Structures are given as C-alpha cells and as structure tokens.
mmCIF file of C-alpha atoms in Angstrom:
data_model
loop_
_atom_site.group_PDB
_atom_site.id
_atom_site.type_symbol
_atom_site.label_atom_id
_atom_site.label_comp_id
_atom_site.label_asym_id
_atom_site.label_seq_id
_atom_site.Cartn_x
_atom_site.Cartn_y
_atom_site.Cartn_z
ATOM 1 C CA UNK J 1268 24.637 12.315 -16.152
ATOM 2 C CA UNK J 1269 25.234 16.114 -15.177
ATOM 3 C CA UNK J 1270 22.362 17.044 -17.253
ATOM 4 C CA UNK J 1271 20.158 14.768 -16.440
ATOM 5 C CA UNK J 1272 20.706 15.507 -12.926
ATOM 6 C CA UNK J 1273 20.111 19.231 -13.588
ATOM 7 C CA UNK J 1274 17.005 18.374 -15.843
ATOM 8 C CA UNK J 1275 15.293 16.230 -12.961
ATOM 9 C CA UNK J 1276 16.780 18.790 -9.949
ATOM 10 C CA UNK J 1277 14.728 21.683 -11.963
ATOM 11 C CA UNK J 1278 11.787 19.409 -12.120
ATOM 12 C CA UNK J 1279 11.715 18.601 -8.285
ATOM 13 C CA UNK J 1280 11.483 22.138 -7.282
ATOM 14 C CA UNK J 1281 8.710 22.520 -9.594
ATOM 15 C CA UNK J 1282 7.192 19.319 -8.061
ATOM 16 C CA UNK J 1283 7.657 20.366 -4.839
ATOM 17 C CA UNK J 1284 6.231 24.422 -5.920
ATOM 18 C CA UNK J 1285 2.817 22.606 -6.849
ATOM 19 C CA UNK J 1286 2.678 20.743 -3.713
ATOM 20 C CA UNK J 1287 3.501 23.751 -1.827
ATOM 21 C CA UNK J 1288 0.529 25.589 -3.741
ATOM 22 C CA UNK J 1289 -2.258 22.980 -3.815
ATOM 23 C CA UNK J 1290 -1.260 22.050 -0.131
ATOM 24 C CA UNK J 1291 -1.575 26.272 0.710
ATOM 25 C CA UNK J 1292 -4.810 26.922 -0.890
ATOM 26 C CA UNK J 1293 -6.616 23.147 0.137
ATOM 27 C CA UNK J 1294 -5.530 24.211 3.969
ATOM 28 C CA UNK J 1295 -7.555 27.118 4.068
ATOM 29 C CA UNK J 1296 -10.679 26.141 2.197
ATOM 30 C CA UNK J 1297 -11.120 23.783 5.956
ATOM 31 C CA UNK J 1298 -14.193 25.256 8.107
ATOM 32 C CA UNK J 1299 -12.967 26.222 11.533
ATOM 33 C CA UNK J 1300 -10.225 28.262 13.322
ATOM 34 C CA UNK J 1301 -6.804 27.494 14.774
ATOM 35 C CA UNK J 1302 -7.963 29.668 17.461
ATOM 36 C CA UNK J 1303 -10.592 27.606 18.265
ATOM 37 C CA UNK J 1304 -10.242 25.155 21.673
ATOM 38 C CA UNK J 1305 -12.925 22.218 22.146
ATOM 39 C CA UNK J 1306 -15.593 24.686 20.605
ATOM 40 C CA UNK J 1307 -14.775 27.376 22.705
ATOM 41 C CA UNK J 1308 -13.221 30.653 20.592
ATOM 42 C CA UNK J 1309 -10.847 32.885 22.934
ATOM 43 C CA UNK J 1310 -12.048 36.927 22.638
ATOM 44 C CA UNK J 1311 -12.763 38.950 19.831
ATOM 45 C CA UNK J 1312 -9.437 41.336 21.190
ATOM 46 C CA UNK J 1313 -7.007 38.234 21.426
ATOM 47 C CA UNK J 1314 -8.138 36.552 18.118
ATOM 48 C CA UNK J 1315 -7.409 39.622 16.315
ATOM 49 C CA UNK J 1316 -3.931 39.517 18.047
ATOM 50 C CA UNK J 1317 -3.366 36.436 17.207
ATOM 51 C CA UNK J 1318 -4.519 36.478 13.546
ATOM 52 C CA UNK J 1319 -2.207 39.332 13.213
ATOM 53 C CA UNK J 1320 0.976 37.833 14.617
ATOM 54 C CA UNK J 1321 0.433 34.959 12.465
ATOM 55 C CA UNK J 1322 -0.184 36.788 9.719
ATOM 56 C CA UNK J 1323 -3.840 35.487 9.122
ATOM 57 C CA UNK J 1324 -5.633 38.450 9.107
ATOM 58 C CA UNK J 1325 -3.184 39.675 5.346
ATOM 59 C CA UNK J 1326 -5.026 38.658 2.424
ATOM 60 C CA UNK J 1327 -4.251 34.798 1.434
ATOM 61 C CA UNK J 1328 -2.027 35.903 -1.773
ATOM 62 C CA UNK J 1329 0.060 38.172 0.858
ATOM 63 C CA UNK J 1330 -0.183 35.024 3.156
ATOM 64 C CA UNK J 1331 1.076 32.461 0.318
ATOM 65 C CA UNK J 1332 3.723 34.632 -0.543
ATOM 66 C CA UNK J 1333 5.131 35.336 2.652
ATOM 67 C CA UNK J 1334 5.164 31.566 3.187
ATOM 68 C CA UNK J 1335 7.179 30.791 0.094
ATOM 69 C CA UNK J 1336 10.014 33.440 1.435
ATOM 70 C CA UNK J 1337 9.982 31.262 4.563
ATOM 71 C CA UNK J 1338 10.407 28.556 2.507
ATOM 72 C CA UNK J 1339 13.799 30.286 0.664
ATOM 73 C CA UNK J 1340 15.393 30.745 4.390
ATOM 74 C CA UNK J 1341 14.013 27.012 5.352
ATOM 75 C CA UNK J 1342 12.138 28.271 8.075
ATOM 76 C CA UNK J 1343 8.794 26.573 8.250
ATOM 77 C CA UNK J 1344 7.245 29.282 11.086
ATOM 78 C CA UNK J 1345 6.046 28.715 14.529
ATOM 79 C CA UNK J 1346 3.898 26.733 15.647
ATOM 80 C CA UNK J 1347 0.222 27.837 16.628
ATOM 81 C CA UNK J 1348 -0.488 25.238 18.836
ATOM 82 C CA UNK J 1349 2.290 25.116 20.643
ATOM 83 C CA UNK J 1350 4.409 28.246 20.183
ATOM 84 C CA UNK J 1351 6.773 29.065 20.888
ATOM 85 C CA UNK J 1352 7.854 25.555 19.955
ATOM 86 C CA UNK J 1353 8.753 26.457 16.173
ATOM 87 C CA UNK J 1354 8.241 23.277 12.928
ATOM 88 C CA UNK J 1355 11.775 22.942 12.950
ATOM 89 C CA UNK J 1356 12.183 22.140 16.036
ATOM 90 C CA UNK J 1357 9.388 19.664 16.142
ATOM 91 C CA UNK J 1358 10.952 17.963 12.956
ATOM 92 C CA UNK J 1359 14.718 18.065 14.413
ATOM 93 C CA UNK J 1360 12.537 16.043 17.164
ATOM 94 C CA UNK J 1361 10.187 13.682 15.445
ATOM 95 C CA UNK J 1362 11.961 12.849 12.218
ATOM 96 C CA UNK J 1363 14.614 11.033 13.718
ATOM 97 C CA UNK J 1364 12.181 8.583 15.648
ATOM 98 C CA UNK J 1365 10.212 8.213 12.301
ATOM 99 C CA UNK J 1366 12.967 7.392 10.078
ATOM 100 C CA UNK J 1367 14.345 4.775 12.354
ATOM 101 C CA UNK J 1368 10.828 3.187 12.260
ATOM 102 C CA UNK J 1369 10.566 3.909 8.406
ATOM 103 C CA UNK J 1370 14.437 2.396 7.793
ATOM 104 C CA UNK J 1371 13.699 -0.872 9.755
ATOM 105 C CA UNK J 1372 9.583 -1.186 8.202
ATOM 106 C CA UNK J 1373 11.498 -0.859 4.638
ATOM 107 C CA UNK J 1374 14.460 -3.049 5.570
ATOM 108 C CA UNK J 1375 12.159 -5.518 6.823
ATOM 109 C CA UNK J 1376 9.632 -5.463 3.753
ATOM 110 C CA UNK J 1377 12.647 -5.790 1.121
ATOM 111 C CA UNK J 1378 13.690 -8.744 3.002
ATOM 112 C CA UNK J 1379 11.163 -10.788 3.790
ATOM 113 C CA UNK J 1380 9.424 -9.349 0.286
ATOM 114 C CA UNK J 1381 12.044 -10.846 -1.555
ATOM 115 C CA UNK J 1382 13.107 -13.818 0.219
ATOM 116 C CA UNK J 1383 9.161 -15.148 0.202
ATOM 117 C CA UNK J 1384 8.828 -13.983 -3.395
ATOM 118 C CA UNK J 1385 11.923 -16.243 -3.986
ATOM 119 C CA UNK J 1386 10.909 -18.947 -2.148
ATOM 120 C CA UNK J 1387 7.086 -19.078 -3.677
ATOM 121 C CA UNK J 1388 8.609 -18.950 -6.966
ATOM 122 C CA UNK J 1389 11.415 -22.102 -6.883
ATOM 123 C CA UNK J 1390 8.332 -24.175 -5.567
ATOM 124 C CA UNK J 1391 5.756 -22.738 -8.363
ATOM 125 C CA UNK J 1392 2.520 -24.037 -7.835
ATOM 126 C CA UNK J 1393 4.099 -26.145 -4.340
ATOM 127 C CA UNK J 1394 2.101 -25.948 -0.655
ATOM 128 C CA UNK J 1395 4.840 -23.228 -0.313
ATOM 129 C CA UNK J 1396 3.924 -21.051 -3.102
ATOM 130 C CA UNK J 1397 0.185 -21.261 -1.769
ATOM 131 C CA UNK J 1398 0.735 -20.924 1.375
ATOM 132 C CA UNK J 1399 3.040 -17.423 0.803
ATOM 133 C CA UNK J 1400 0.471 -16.461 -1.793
ATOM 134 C CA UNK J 1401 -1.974 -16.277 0.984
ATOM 135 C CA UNK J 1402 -0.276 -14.330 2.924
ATOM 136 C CA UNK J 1403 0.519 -11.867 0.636
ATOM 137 C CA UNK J 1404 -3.004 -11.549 -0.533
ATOM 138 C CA UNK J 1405 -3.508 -10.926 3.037
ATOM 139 C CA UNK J 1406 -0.831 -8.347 3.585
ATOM 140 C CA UNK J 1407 -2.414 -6.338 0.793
ATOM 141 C CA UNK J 1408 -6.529 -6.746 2.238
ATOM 142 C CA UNK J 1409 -5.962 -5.873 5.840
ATOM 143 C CA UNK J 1410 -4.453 -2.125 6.405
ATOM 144 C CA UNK J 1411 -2.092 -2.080 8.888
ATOM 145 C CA UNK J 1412 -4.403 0.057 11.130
ATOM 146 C CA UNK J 1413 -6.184 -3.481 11.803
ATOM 147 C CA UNK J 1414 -2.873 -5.409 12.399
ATOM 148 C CA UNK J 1415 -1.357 -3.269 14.833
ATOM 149 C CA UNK J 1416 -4.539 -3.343 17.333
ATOM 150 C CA UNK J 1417 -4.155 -7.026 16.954
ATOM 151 C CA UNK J 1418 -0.238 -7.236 17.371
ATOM 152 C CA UNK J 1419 -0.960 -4.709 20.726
ATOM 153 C CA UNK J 1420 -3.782 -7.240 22.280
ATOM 154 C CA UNK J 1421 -2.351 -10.322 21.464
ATOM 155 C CA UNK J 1422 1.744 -10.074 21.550
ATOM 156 C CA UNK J 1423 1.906 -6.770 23.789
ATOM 157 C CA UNK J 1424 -1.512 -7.485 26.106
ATOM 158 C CA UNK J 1425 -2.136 -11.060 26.029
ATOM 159 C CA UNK J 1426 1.340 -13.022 25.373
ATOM 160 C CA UNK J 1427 3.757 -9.450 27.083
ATOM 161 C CA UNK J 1428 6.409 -10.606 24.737
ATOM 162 C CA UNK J 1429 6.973 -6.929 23.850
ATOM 163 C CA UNK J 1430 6.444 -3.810 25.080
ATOM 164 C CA UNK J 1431 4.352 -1.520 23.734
ATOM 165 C CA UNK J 1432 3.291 2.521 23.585
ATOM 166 C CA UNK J 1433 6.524 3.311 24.821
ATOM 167 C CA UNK J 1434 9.763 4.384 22.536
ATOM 168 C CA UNK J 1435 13.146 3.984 23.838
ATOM 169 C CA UNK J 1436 14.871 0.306 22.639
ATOM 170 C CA UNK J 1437 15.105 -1.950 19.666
ATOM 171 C CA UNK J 1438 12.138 -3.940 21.006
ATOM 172 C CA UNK J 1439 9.533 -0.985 20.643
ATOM 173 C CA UNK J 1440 10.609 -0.708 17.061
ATOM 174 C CA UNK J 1441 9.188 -4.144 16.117
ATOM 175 C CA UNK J 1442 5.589 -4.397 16.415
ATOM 176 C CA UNK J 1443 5.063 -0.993 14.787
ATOM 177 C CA UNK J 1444 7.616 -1.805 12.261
ATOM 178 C CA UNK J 1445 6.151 -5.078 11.641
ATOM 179 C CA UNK J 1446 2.647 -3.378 11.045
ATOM 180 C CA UNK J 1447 4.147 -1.412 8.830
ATOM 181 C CA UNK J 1448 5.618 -3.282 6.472
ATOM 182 C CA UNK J 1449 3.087 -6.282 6.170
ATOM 183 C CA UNK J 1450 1.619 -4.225 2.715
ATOM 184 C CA UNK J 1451 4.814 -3.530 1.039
ATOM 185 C CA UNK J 1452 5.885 -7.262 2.145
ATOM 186 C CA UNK J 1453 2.975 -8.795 0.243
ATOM 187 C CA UNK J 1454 3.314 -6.095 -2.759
ATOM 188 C CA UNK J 1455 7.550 -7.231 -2.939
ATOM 189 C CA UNK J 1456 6.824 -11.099 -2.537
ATOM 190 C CA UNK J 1457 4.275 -11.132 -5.301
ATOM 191 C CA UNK J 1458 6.144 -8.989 -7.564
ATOM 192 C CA UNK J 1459 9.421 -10.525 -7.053
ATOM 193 C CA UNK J 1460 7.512 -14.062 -7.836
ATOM 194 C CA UNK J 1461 6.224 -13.233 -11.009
ATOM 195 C CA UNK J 1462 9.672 -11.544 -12.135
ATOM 196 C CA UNK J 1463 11.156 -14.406 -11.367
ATOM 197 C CA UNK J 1464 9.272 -16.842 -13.166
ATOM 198 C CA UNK J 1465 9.581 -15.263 -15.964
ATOM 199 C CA UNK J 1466 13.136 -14.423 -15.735
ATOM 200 C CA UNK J 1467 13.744 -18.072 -14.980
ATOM 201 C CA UNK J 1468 12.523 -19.290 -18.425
ATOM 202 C CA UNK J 1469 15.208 -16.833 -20.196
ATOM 203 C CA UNK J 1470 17.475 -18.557 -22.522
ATOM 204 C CA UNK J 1471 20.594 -17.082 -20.615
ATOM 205 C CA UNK J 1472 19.822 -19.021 -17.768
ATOM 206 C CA UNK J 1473 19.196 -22.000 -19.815
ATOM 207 C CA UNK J 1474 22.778 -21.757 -21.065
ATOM 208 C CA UNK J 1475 23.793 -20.791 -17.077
ATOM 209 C CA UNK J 1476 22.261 -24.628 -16.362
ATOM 210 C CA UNK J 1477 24.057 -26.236 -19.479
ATOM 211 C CA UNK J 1478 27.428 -24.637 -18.259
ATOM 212 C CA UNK J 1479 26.962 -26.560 -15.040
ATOM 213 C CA UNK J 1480 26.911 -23.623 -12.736
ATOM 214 C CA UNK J 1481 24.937 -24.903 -9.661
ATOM 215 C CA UNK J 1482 21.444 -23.937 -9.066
ATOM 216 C CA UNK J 1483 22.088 -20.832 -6.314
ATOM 217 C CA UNK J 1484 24.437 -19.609 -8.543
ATOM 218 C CA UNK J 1485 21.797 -19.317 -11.261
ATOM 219 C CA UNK J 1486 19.603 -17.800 -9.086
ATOM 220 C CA UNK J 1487 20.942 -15.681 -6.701
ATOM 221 C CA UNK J 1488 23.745 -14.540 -9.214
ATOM 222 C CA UNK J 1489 21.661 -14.310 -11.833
ATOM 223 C CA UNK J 1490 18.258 -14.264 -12.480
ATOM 224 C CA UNK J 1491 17.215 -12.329 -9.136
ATOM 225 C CA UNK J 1492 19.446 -9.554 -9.807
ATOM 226 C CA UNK J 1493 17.119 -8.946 -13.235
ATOM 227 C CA UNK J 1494 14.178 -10.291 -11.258
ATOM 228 C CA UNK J 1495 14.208 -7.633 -8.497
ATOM 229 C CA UNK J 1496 14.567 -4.957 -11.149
ATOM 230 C CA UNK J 1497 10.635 -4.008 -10.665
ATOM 231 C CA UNK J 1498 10.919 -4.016 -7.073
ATOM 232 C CA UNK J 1499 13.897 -1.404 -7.696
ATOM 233 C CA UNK J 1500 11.490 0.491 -8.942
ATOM 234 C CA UNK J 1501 9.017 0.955 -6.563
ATOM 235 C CA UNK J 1502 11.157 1.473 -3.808
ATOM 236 C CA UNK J 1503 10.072 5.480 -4.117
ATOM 237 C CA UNK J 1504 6.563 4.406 -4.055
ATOM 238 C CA UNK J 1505 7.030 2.027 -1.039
ATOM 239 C CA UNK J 1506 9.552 4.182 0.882
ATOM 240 C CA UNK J 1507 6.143 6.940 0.562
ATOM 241 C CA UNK J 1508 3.628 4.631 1.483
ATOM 242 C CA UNK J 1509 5.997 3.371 4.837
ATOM 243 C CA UNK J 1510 6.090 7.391 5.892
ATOM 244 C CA UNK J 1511 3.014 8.231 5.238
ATOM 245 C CA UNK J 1512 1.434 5.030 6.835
ATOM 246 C CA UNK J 1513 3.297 5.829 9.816
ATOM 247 C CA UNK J 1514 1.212 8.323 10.773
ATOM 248 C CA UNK J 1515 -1.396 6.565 11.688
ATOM 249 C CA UNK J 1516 0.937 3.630 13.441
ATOM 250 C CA UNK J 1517 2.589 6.106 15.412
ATOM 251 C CA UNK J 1518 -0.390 7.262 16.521
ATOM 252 C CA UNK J 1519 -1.889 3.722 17.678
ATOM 253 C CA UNK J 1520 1.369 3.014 19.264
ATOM 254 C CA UNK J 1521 2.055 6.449 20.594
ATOM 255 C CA UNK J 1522 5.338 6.804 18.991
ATOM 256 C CA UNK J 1523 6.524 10.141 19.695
ATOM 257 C CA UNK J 1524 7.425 10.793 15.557
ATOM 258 C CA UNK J 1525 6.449 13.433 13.268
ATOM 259 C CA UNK J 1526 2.942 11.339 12.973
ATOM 260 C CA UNK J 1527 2.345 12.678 16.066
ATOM 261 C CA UNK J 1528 2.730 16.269 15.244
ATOM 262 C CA UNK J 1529 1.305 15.950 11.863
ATOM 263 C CA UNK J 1530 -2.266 14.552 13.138
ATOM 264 C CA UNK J 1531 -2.456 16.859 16.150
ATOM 265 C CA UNK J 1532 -1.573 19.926 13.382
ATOM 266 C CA UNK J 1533 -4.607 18.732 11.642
ATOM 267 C CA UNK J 1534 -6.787 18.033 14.995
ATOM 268 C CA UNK J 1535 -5.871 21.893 16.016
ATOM 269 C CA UNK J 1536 -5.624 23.387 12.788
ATOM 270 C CA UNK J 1537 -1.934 24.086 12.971
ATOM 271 C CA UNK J 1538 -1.177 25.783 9.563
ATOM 272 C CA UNK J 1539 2.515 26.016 10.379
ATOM 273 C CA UNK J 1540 2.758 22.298 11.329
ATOM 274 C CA UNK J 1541 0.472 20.971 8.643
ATOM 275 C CA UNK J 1542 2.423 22.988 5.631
ATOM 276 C CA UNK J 1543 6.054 22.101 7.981
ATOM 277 C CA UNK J 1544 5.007 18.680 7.994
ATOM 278 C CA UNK J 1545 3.779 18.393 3.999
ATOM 279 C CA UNK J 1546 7.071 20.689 2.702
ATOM 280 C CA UNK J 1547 9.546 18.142 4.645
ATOM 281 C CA UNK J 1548 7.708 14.832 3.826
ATOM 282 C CA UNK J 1549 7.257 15.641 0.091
ATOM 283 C CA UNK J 1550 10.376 17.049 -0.633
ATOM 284 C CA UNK J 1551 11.970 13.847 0.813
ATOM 285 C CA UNK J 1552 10.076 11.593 -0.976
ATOM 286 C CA UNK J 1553 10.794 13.680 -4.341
ATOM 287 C CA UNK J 1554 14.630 13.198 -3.542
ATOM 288 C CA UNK J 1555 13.970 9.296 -2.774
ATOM 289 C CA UNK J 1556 12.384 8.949 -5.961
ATOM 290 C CA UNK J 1557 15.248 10.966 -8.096
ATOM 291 C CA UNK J 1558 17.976 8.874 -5.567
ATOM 292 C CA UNK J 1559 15.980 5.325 -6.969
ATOM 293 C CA UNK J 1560 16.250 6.490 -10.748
ATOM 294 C CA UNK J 1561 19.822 7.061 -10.535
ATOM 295 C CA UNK J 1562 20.198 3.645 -8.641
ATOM 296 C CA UNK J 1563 17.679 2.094 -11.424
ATOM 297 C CA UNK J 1564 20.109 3.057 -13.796
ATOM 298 C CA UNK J 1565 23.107 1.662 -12.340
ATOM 299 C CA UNK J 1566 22.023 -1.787 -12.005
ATOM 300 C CA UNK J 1567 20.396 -1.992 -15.250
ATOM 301 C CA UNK J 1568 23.541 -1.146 -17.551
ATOM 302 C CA UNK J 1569 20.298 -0.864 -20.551
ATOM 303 C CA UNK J 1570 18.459 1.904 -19.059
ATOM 304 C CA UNK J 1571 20.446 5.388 -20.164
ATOM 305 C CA UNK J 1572 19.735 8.053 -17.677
ATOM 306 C CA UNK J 1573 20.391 10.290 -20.921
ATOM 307 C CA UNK J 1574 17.748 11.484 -23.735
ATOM 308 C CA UNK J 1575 18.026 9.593 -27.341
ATOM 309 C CA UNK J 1576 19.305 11.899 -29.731
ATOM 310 C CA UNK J 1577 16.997 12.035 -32.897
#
C-alpha cells in the first residue's frame, strides 16, 4: 500500500506539472490583452506599468518559471481584474459554494443513478425498464445548459415553486443541482442496469436463491455490491464532469461559485484567475481519482493495489 501510494503521489505531481505547462503556454497563444476594457486599451505609460507589475513584460520562460515558484509557496498571484482581490481569496470564496452544489449534484446522481438502474433491471424488458431507459437516453442527449433554462421558466418563472438566481438556502441548491446531475444520472442508471443483469445470471446468486435467502437479500446484499463496481469507477470521471459542468450552471443561475470567477477570468483575460482556477480544479480532481482507486480496491478484495511480481 505505502508504495503504491508513493508510486501514484509521484505521478500526480507530474500530472498536475503537464497541466500546469500546457495550461501556461495555451493561455498566452490567446489574441488580446488583459489590459484591454470593451475594446478600449488604457495608455501606452500605464500598460507598460502594468505589464511590469505583473510580470508580463519578462520573457514567457522567466514568466513560466516565476509562476511555478508561486506554485511551491501555494500562492496563485493577484488578480488582474480585480486586484487587489488575490486567487486565493476568490477560491477561499467560491469553492465552498461550488462544492456544496457539486456534493449534492453527485449525491443526487449516485442515487437516483442507481436506484433507476436497479429498478429498470428487476423489470428487464417491463414498461418500467422502457420507460427509465428513455429517460436516461434523454439525460445523456440534452446538456444540462438546455435543462436549466427550462427548469428556470417553467418551475422558477411559470409554476414559483423555487427560487431562483439567488444563493443562500437548501432550496437554491436544487434546480441547479438537479441540472447538473441529469447526465451522470442517465450514465449511472444505464450502467448499473447492464451490471446488474449480468451479475444476476452468476451462479453464486443462483446458489443465494437455492439457499432460500429472500430476493432483497440477493440483491441488495449481493449482486449490487459487484454490480455497482463500474460505477465505482467512474466516480473520478463523474465527480470532473459535475465541476466542470458547473461552470456553465453557475453561470445561468448566477451562483456566486468559482464558475463565476473562472468564466469572467476568461471574458477579461485574467491570467492569474484562469491558471488559479485550472491549478485548484485539476489538482482536485487528480486527488479524487487516486482517493476512488484506493476505494476501488477496498471493495473489490480481487483488485491488488500492488504490482505482480514476475
């Protein structure tokens, strides 16, 4: 275990370096300036100030170096836009409201993932199955930019049974959350249904029926625990997908979360909150991922979080 977990820590830092790198040089290959408001550049006299507080007018290797010894002292600079409001500070703000609306998308997509995945697959080939089938297939063709304007005009505008591009209470969370997690809901529910159908034809759980054990037993006990392995699995990818699409939710319901900061970095060509944003995101997702291997392992006793010796 020990040096596995030093093999994979090593290999997230160099993870993370390449992000750090590609992220760098891909930033600065953008046409425009961060100087530059609605068209309209400030003077030759203060741009050159500017650039050289910032550090913009040093060469970019000078630039990408002093950026990774930033990175050593996890300070992720100030930002441009709004300085003297520093990254940090934005992320001690945003990443709080953005987890909570992560935590309760994911929570909400395991769920009801797993419990329609269930459900479809007891009634194989039933009005049921169809029916959640549909939905799923659904789920996974409309992005959940195109859900949330329709949650917002019909159960925010239309039907005011809850509020909406405000943040404050356990009722804001749930359209947003809900528009979230309608992808990873159909991805879980179809996965867990096929897993299940297949785990349900194992001969252990033919001998679990000839022992008598009743049919939840069977299986909640035992075939979903094996069947949900996959899902295990992609809970990295999902957990990703749920930040990252939150961006673009937070924006539609003015959720004041790092999507906020991370699309008006890119509107005003924030460097600082662009990289701040990338750093935090990716590294967190990279220690998801290694946190969901370890898990993987525990619940399947087969997998060996060790190499084979030859």
């Amino acid at each position: 275990m020990a040096q596995y977990i030093l093999r994979r820590f090593f290999s997230m830092i160099i993870t993370l370096w390449l992000i750090v790198t590609v992220t760098f040089f891909l930033m600065h290959t953008v046409p425009g300036s961060p100087f530059d408001k609605d068209g309209k550049e400030a003077s030759p006299a203060v741009i050159q100030n500017m650039m050289s507080f910032y550090h913009l007018d040093e060469p970019l290797s000078v630039q990408y170096v002093l950026y990774l010894k930033s990175l050593l002292t996890l300070d992720l600079g100030p930002s441009i836009a709004h300085y003297p409001d520093s990254v940090n500070s934005m992320i001690d703000r945003g990443f709080p409201v953005s987890f909570q609306l992560g935590i309760v998308s994911l929570l909400l997509a395991i769920i009801t993932g797993i419990g329609l995945g269930t459900i479809a697959a007891l009634r194989q080939n039933g009005l049921i199955d169809y029916v959640a089938m549909v939905l799923a297939v659904i789920g996974i063709a409309v992005p959940s930019f195109i859900i949330a304007p329709l949650l917002i005009k019909y159960v925010a505008v239309e039907w005011k049974l809850l509020p909406v591009a405000t943040w404050g209470s356990w009722k804001h969370v749930v359209l947003p959350a809900i528009a979230l997690s309608t992808g990873p809901i159909a991805t879980i529910a179809r996965l867990t249904r096929a897993n299940l159908i297949e785990v349900l034809t194992q001969d252990y759980i033919e001998t679990a029926r000839a022992k008598g054990l009743s049919p939840a037993t069977i299986v909640f006990k035992h075939a979903l625990r094996n069947a949900v392995l996959p899902v295990v699995t992609l809970l990295g990818t999902l957990l990703a997908n749920v930040l990252t699409g939150s961006f673009v939710i937070e924006k539609i319901f003015a959720i004041p979360g790092m999507g906020k900061y991370f699309v008006d970095g890119i509107n005003n060509r924030d460097y600082a909150v662009i990289m701040g944003t990338t750093v935090f995101y990716s590294a967190l997702l990279i220690f998801m991922m290694f946190l969901v291997d370890i898990v993987y392992g525990l619940i399947d006793p087969r997998i060996k979080l060790h190499r084979k010796e030859a």
